[in-house]
Amino acid sequence: MAQYTIRINGKEHQVDATPDMPLLWVLRDILGMRGTKFGCGKALCGACTVHFDGVATRSCSLPVSAVQSSEITTIEGLSENGDHPLQQAWTEHVVPQCGYCQTGQIMSAAALLRENPSPTDEEIDNAMQGNLCRCGTYNRIKAAIHTAADKK
Amino acid sequence: MKSITHPEKTKENTRIYKPGRRDFLKLGSLAATGLVLGVNFSCKDRKKGGEVTTFTANVYLSITSEGKVIITAHRSEMGQGVRTSLPMIVADELGADWEKVEIVQAQGDEEKYGNQNTDGSFSVRMFYKPMREAGATARLLLIRAATQQWGVPEGECSTDNGKVVHKTSGKELGFGELVEAAASLAVPEIEEVPLKDPSEFKMIGKGMPIVDLQDIVTGNAVYGMDAVVPDMKIAVIQRCPVVGGTVKSVNDEAALAVDGVLQVITLKGAGIPPQLNKPLSGVAVIAENTWAAIQGKKALDIEWDLGPNAGYDSEKQQQELLESTKNKGTVRRERGDFDQALRGASKTIERTYLAPYFAHGTIEPPNALARVQEGKCEIWAPTQHPQFARNSVAEALGMDVGNVAVNVTLIGGGFGRKSKPDFIVEAALLAQKSGHPVRVQWTREDDIQHDFYHALSAQRIKAVIDKDNKVAGWNHHTTFPSIGATSNAEAIQPSDGELGLGCVDFPYDVPDIRIETHDAKAHLRIGWLRSVSNIHHAFAIGGMLDEIAEARKMDPVANALDMLGADRNITFTEEMPGGKYENYGEPIENYSWETGRLRQVIERVAKNSGWGKEMPEGYALGFTAHRSFLTYVACVVEVAVDDKNRITIPNVYYSLDCGLAVNTDRIRSQFEGGSQFAASLALNSEITVKDGQVQQDNFDTYRIVRMPQSPQKIHVDIVESDAKPTGVGEPPVPPFIPALCNAVYKATGKRIYKLPIDLKA
Ligand code: FES
Ligand code: FES
């Protein structure tokens, strides 16, 4: 066990964890922030996506010891009132089915739009291919990203 | 009040009553004030094959003095929108203000809510009428209460947006102001309660957003994995890699040395048959957090007795099954005389079809939280079948069912996996043995390697075309390990139920039909996956019909319509020696197999897709129609195949007839998602077994479609109908796969006889 100070959604947290514990489990099991989901543990599904200094990152494969002074943003910190343009677009298109993958999808999409405010279909495909949706909501995800991009 | 259910009541009959003391005990604060109605209806349990009669309400509808309408939703939500669709039906019939409708999730309790098994695509099908009747009864009571104050005839009043309205005088009263008076009135007999004309519906038949939307997009939705209780520990289990194997010995020293690991506990499995609701043999590591438990599991040193399945090889079994289809099998449907057809053949086509095991791969892996204290057990779990979970936990712990409570969380994908409560029983046993509340967490590797798999299969179809270019004979051999084998090792032939999933209900008007099955032993846990045996049956039949069309020099759509023949209703059972066509658990009189409805969706999909149009180089359309879960679906898939043999799917066209469409947006989303799900099965996914052990373990080896590969535009055309509503969760899957294969053939000249599609093979 070691002690780490990490910054999540603009707030500092002190956590006791083994150095190899992935950020995902620090968030979920230690800090009780459960909007970030577990799907594969191997950076294959994207359910655990957070922003690491603004970059979409799979928290299941990021050891807590590697976080250091970086700024982490999770779904809980994406917007103050759940009204990020992507969250609104997700609601408008009724994207979710079971919904389990969707926080990861939204975090990946948010990182994409920050870098590229009006992505093409192909650019969306590229940015989103690390996020699996078993319910098959890909079409609506794409439509919602375009809607959010247009509003910006 | 003691409620009596009349023996002659069928599920078509609903009884609506004011709850008595017994209900109030269960209702708790819900029943505090206002108008409360209990709705009782018996319903069929597909698995048990009998009526489950309940003596208290299946559903409660309450209206509070603040005008809030509270509906107890008793079905599991897993993406199909049922937590929205069922309350929507009540609210629309009632004339409620949707903004003031609140939905409370019920606990697993069959005595209280009736059958809660959310699979087989039947929630809306079963509850549509009772939900409407409940809403209509409450409406009538509120109107009666208002007319008593106003002194006007009932017939002049209506409800709208949470109010009772008298049009001519302009008078109106909110539901909240009327509930007290309404609650004192006698509940009318169902027969005197008028139902709305469908033209008056404001929500039914329209797209309604799902109720959990905001929670989902903000990360506040609570899935199984998100449930917590104080002092909870996490368990991760190393299960025996071979089904039926057992633990010989464990060295847990290294595991216990992992920071955060508390205990190591051995779990006994059921052996063979493995059962639907029992753990597999394994060793559990209990830890303070999930990561420690995962590390502890890796550090376990276990010696296994791998048991009788240790030599099992899936490829070898599939080849043997294929061989067996050359022999005479057990005849399961016979019409006319196929040998006679063969003698008059001018052409015969014989083809074989192979499909692999598939895993569910729900993005939320199985997990369950259990707390055992003072002789009681409480569960929080993403379960599709809470009552089965409850009974299974009670049995495993040696408790009275009444001492087990099951809280149903949101489900992060089900597709049939989460109707088996094995993982819930694991949690209960570990909570009991460890003395802590325990959440069992499956890793993705656990999930892919220890699933209840969709069975691998081999099929052979022989079709006979006579001198008049008519299809005169159809001989279909199918063989695959049966789901029944998971609970009964003697089950080595597909059941009537499994054959009724797209095989014996071959609807085409061919004079000589013989359908045969062969023995197939199970070596894994076999289960049901979204649309079940329809997946492989539709794959084979849809592919064969395309070849028949080619042999007859006909267009595939024209061929299908010709083979369907004149519109008629088919029953099948009389052509099944000693067997029965199960029709998804519905009496065929209630839900006929109507070829006219299949014809209609075929004609519509042909029109919508521009079937027959000129396609650019490398592009092609493929077609298949298939009825499953009582819903008629025709599908056209457009593919583009590039010079590197990469397949993309620019367009998918569906026409479907699911009777009355309740929530059109959720029907569309089920079809969009269903095509994506089917695309994974057709293009990517495959479970193989060597030495008794599943060879895939995560999404790199068990692949499902990602956005760039996914069908791009999905056009869903819903037939307007006022027939009884039918399932929509599973029906999009079966026809998609052969439609895709037929399109691939058109584009490349290569027929697909084996899934997943491999153009290099
Ligand atoms: S859980 Fe991290 S990518 Fe799947
Ligand atoms: S909505 Fe269910 S996995 Fe994406």
PDB file of N, CA and C in Angstrom, chain B residues 529-577:
ATOM      1  N   LEU B 529     -29.360 -17.454 -26.289  1.00  0.00           N
ATOM      2  CA  LEU B 529     -28.800 -16.156 -26.676  1.00  0.00           C
ATOM      3  C   LEU B 529     -29.788 -15.519 -27.649  1.00  0.00           C
ATOM      4  N   ARG B 530     -30.030 -14.258 -27.467  1.00  0.00           N
ATOM      5  CA  ARG B 530     -30.917 -13.453 -28.314  1.00  0.00           C
ATOM      6  C   ARG B 530     -31.360 -14.144 -29.621  1.00  0.00           C
ATOM      7  N   SER B 531     -32.538 -14.669 -29.592  1.00  0.00           N
ATOM      8  CA  SER B 531     -33.260 -15.373 -30.670  1.00  0.00           C
ATOM      9  C   SER B 531     -32.924 -16.868 -30.773  1.00  0.00           C
ATOM     10  N   VAL B 532     -31.993 -17.346 -29.957  1.00  0.00           N
ATOM     11  CA  VAL B 532     -31.746 -18.776 -29.713  1.00  0.00           C
ATOM     12  C   VAL B 532     -31.560 -19.555 -31.025  1.00  0.00           C
ATOM     13  N   SER B 533     -32.203 -20.712 -31.162  1.00  0.00           N
ATOM     14  CA  SER B 533     -31.935 -21.572 -32.326  1.00  0.00           C
ATOM     15  C   SER B 533     -32.367 -20.942 -33.643  1.00  0.00           C
ATOM     16  N   ASN B 534     -33.181 -19.879 -33.580  1.00  0.00           N
ATOM     17  CA  ASN B 534     -33.500 -19.168 -34.816  1.00  0.00           C
ATOM     18  C   ASN B 534     -32.227 -18.709 -35.529  1.00  0.00           C
ATOM     19  N   ILE B 535     -31.175 -18.442 -34.753  1.00  0.00           N
ATOM     20  CA  ILE B 535     -29.946 -17.919 -35.358  1.00  0.00           C
ATOM     21  C   ILE B 535     -29.442 -18.906 -36.406  1.00  0.00           C
ATOM     22  N   HIS B 536     -29.221 -20.167 -36.011  1.00  0.00           N
ATOM     23  CA  HIS B 536     -28.639 -21.083 -36.998  1.00  0.00           C
ATOM     24  C   HIS B 536     -29.670 -21.601 -37.987  1.00  0.00           C
ATOM     25  N   HIS B 537     -30.918 -21.735 -37.543  1.00  0.00           N
ATOM     26  CA  HIS B 537     -31.933 -22.215 -38.485  1.00  0.00           C
ATOM     27  C   HIS B 537     -32.175 -21.207 -39.613  1.00  0.00           C
ATOM     28  N   ALA B 538     -32.308 -19.947 -39.260  1.00  0.00           N
ATOM     29  CA  ALA B 538     -32.539 -18.939 -40.301  1.00  0.00           C
ATOM     30  C   ALA B 538     -31.328 -18.834 -41.229  1.00  0.00           C
ATOM     31  N   PHE B 539     -30.145 -18.968 -40.663  1.00  0.00           N
ATOM     32  CA  PHE B 539     -28.917 -18.921 -41.469  1.00  0.00           C
ATOM     33  C   PHE B 539     -28.968 -19.972 -42.571  1.00  0.00           C
ATOM     34  N   ALA B 540     -29.334 -21.209 -42.195  1.00  0.00           N
ATOM     35  CA  ALA B 540     -29.358 -22.298 -43.176  1.00  0.00           C
ATOM     36  C   ALA B 540     -30.513 -22.129 -44.166  1.00  0.00           C
ATOM     37  N   ILE B 541     -31.693 -21.879 -43.645  1.00  0.00           N
ATOM     38  CA  ILE B 541     -32.872 -21.831 -44.517  1.00  0.00           C
ATOM     39  C   ILE B 541     -32.792 -20.621 -45.458  1.00  0.00           C
ATOM     40  N   GLY B 542     -32.369 -19.487 -44.908  1.00  0.00           N
ATOM     41  CA  GLY B 542     -32.264 -18.277 -45.731  1.00  0.00           C
ATOM     42  C   GLY B 542     -31.243 -18.433 -46.849  1.00  0.00           C
ATOM     43  N   GLY B 543     -30.146 -19.124 -46.540  1.00  0.00           N
ATOM     44  CA  GLY B 543     -29.123 -19.357 -47.564  1.00  0.00           C
ATOM     45  C   GLY B 543     -29.631 -20.316 -48.625  1.00  0.00           C
ATOM     46  N   MET B 544     -30.318 -21.359 -48.174  1.00  0.00           N
ATOM     47  CA  MET B 544     -30.825 -22.368 -49.111  1.00  0.00           C
ATOM     48  C   MET B 544     -31.874 -21.778 -50.053  1.00  0.00           C
ATOM     49  N   LEU B 545     -32.746 -20.943 -49.515  1.00  0.00           N
ATOM     50  CA  LEU B 545     -33.779 -20.351 -50.365  1.00  0.00           C
ATOM     51  C   LEU B 545     -33.147 -19.519 -51.486  1.00  0.00           C
ATOM     52  N   ASP B 546     -32.047 -18.851 -51.161  1.00  0.00           N
ATOM     53  CA  ASP B 546     -31.352 -18.057 -52.170  1.00  0.00           C
ATOM     54  C   ASP B 546     -30.799 -18.958 -53.276  1.00  0.00           C
ATOM     55  N   GLU B 547     -30.330 -20.130 -52.886  1.00  0.00           N
ATOM     56  CA  GLU B 547     -29.792 -21.058 -53.899  1.00  0.00           C
ATOM     57  C   GLU B 547     -30.923 -21.672 -54.727  1.00  0.00           C
ATOM     58  N   ILE B 548     -32.035 -21.901 -54.061  1.00  0.00           N
ATOM     59  CA  ILE B 548     -33.195 -22.425 -54.798  1.00  0.00           C
ATOM     60  C   ILE B 548     -33.612 -21.409 -55.865  1.00  0.00           C
ATOM     61  N   ALA B 549     -33.662 -20.135 -55.459  1.00  0.00           N
ATOM     62  CA  ALA B 549     -34.048 -19.084 -56.403  1.00  0.00           C
ATOM     63  C   ALA B 549     -33.121 -19.110 -57.615  1.00  0.00           C
ATOM     64  N   GLU B 550     -31.827 -19.232 -57.314  1.00  0.00           N
ATOM     65  CA  GLU B 550     -30.847 -19.243 -58.394  1.00  0.00           C
ATOM     66  C   GLU B 550     -31.078 -20.444 -59.316  1.00  0.00           C
ATOM     67  N   ALA B 551     -31.323 -21.598 -58.709  1.00  0.00           N
ATOM     68  CA  ALA B 551     -31.530 -22.811 -59.500  1.00  0.00           C
ATOM     69  C   ALA B 551     -32.801 -22.711 -60.344  1.00  0.00           C
ATOM     70  N   ARG B 552     -33.802 -22.014 -59.799  1.00  0.00           N
ATOM     71  CA  ARG B 552     -35.054 -21.859 -60.548  1.00  0.00           C
ATOM     72  C   ARG B 552     -34.989 -20.680 -61.511  1.00  0.00           C
ATOM     73  N   LYS B 553     -33.858 -19.999 -61.524  1.00  0.00           N
ATOM     74  CA  LYS B 553     -33.687 -18.778 -62.331  1.00  0.00           C
ATOM     75  C   LYS B 553     -34.753 -17.743 -61.981  1.00  0.00           C
ATOM     76  N   MET B 554     -34.929 -17.574 -60.674  1.00  0.00           N
ATOM     77  CA  MET B 554     -35.913 -16.593 -60.199  1.00  0.00           C
ATOM     78  C   MET B 554     -35.219 -15.586 -59.299  1.00  0.00           C
ATOM     79  N   ASP B 555     -35.827 -14.438 -59.196  1.00  0.00           N
ATOM     80  CA  ASP B 555     -35.375 -13.446 -58.242  1.00  0.00           C
ATOM     81  C   ASP B 555     -35.668 -13.977 -56.822  1.00  0.00           C
ATOM     82  N   PRO B 556     -34.751 -13.780 -55.856  1.00  0.00           N
ATOM     83  CA  PRO B 556     -34.961 -14.347 -54.515  1.00  0.00           C
ATOM     84  C   PRO B 556     -36.260 -13.911 -53.833  1.00  0.00           C
ATOM     85  N   VAL B 557     -36.654 -12.660 -54.028  1.00  0.00           N
ATOM     86  CA  VAL B 557     -37.905 -12.218 -53.406  1.00  0.00           C
ATOM     87  C   VAL B 557     -39.092 -12.901 -54.090  1.00  0.00           C
ATOM     88  N   ALA B 558     -39.067 -12.942 -55.411  1.00  0.00           N
ATOM     89  CA  ALA B 558     -40.148 -13.592 -56.151  1.00  0.00           C
ATOM     90  C   ALA B 558     -40.214 -15.074 -55.784  1.00  0.00           C
ATOM     91  N   ASN B 559     -39.047 -15.685 -55.621  1.00  0.00           N
ATOM     92  CA  ASN B 559     -38.993 -17.096 -55.244  1.00  0.00           C
ATOM     93  C   ASN B 559     -39.643 -17.325 -53.882  1.00  0.00           C
ATOM     94  N   ALA B 560     -39.308 -16.466 -52.920  1.00  0.00           N
ATOM     95  CA  ALA B 560     -39.861 -16.636 -51.574  1.00  0.00           C
ATOM     96  C   ALA B 560     -41.378 -16.481 -51.607  1.00  0.00           C
ATOM     97  N   LEU B 561     -41.854 -15.490 -52.343  1.00  0.00           N
ATOM     98  CA  LEU B 561     -43.303 -15.276 -52.415  1.00  0.00           C
ATOM     99  C   LEU B 561     -43.985 -16.449 -53.106  1.00  0.00           C
ATOM    100  N   ASP B 562     -43.339 -16.962 -54.141  1.00  0.00           N
ATOM    101  CA  ASP B 562     -43.908 -18.119 -54.844  1.00  0.00           C
ATOM    102  C   ASP B 562     -43.954 -19.329 -53.918  1.00  0.00           C
ATOM    103  N   MET B 563     -42.869 -19.563 -53.187  1.00  0.00           N
ATOM    104  CA  MET B 563     -42.830 -20.734 -52.304  1.00  0.00           C
ATOM    105  C   MET B 563     -43.824 -20.615 -51.150  1.00  0.00           C
ATOM    106  N   LEU B 564     -44.093 -19.380 -50.718  1.00  0.00           N
ATOM    107  CA  LEU B 564     -45.063 -19.196 -49.633  1.00  0.00           C
ATOM    108  C   LEU B 564     -46.459 -19.624 -50.054  1.00  0.00           C
ATOM    109  N   GLY B 565     -46.765 -19.425 -51.340  1.00  0.00           N
ATOM    110  CA  GLY B 565     -48.064 -19.838 -51.855  1.00  0.00           C
ATOM    111  C   GLY B 565     -49.175 -18.920 -51.379  1.00  0.00           C
ATOM    112  N   ALA B 566     -50.405 -19.435 -51.457  1.00  0.00           N
ATOM    113  CA  ALA B 566     -51.566 -18.624 -51.097  1.00  0.00           C
ATOM    114  C   ALA B 566     -51.538 -18.340 -49.592  1.00  0.00           C
ATOM    115  N   ASP B 567     -52.072 -17.176 -49.195  1.00  0.00           N
ATOM    116  CA  ASP B 567     -52.126 -16.823 -47.775  1.00  0.00           C
ATOM    117  C   ASP B 567     -52.899 -17.878 -46.996  1.00  0.00           C
ATOM    118  N   ARG B 568     -52.314 -18.313 -45.890  1.00  0.00           N
ATOM    119  CA  ARG B 568     -53.013 -19.289 -45.066  1.00  0.00           C
ATOM    120  C   ARG B 568     -52.429 -19.293 -43.664  1.00  0.00           C
ATOM    121  N   ASN B 569     -53.143 -19.901 -42.728  1.00  0.00           N
ATOM    122  CA  ASN B 569     -52.625 -20.053 -41.367  1.00  0.00           C
ATOM    123  C   ASN B 569     -52.147 -21.484 -41.197  1.00  0.00           C
ATOM    124  N   ILE B 570     -50.959 -21.638 -40.606  1.00  0.00           N
ATOM    125  CA  ILE B 570     -50.387 -22.980 -40.487  1.00  0.00           C
ATOM    126  C   ILE B 570     -50.287 -23.366 -39.021  1.00  0.00           C
ATOM    127  N   THR B 571     -50.453 -24.652 -38.741  1.00  0.00           N
ATOM    128  CA  THR B 571     -50.399 -25.088 -37.340  1.00  0.00           C
ATOM    129  C   THR B 571     -49.227 -26.035 -37.036  1.00  0.00           C
ATOM    130  N   PHE B 572     -48.745 -26.774 -38.011  1.00  0.00           N
ATOM    131  CA  PHE B 572     -47.543 -27.637 -37.902  1.00  0.00           C
ATOM    132  C   PHE B 572     -47.692 -28.899 -37.052  1.00  0.00           C
ATOM    133  N   THR B 573     -48.338 -28.777 -35.893  1.00  0.00           N
ATOM    134  CA  THR B 573     -48.310 -29.882 -34.926  1.00  0.00           C
ATOM    135  C   THR B 573     -48.727 -31.215 -35.534  1.00  0.00           C
ATOM    136  N   GLU B 574     -49.757 -31.201 -36.387  1.00  0.00           N
ATOM    137  CA  GLU B 574     -50.242 -32.477 -36.918  1.00  0.00           C
ATOM    138  C   GLU B 574     -49.227 -33.139 -37.861  1.00  0.00           C
ATOM    139  N   GLU B 575     -48.221 -32.391 -38.268  1.00  0.00           N
ATOM    140  CA  GLU B 575     -47.169 -32.993 -39.094  1.00  0.00           C
ATOM    141  C   GLU B 575     -45.939 -33.352 -38.270  1.00  0.00           C
ATOM    142  N   MET B 576     -46.040 -33.221 -36.955  1.00  0.00           N
ATOM    143  CA  MET B 576     -44.895 -33.521 -36.090  1.00  0.00           C
ATOM    144  C   MET B 576     -45.171 -34.804 -35.312  1.00  0.00           C
ATOM    145  N   PRO B 577     -44.594 -35.934 -35.766  1.00  0.00           N
ATOM    146  CA  PRO B 577     -44.910 -37.217 -35.129  1.00  0.00           C
ATOM    147  C   PRO B 577     -44.604 -37.183 -33.626  1.00  0.00           C
TER     148      PRO B 577
END
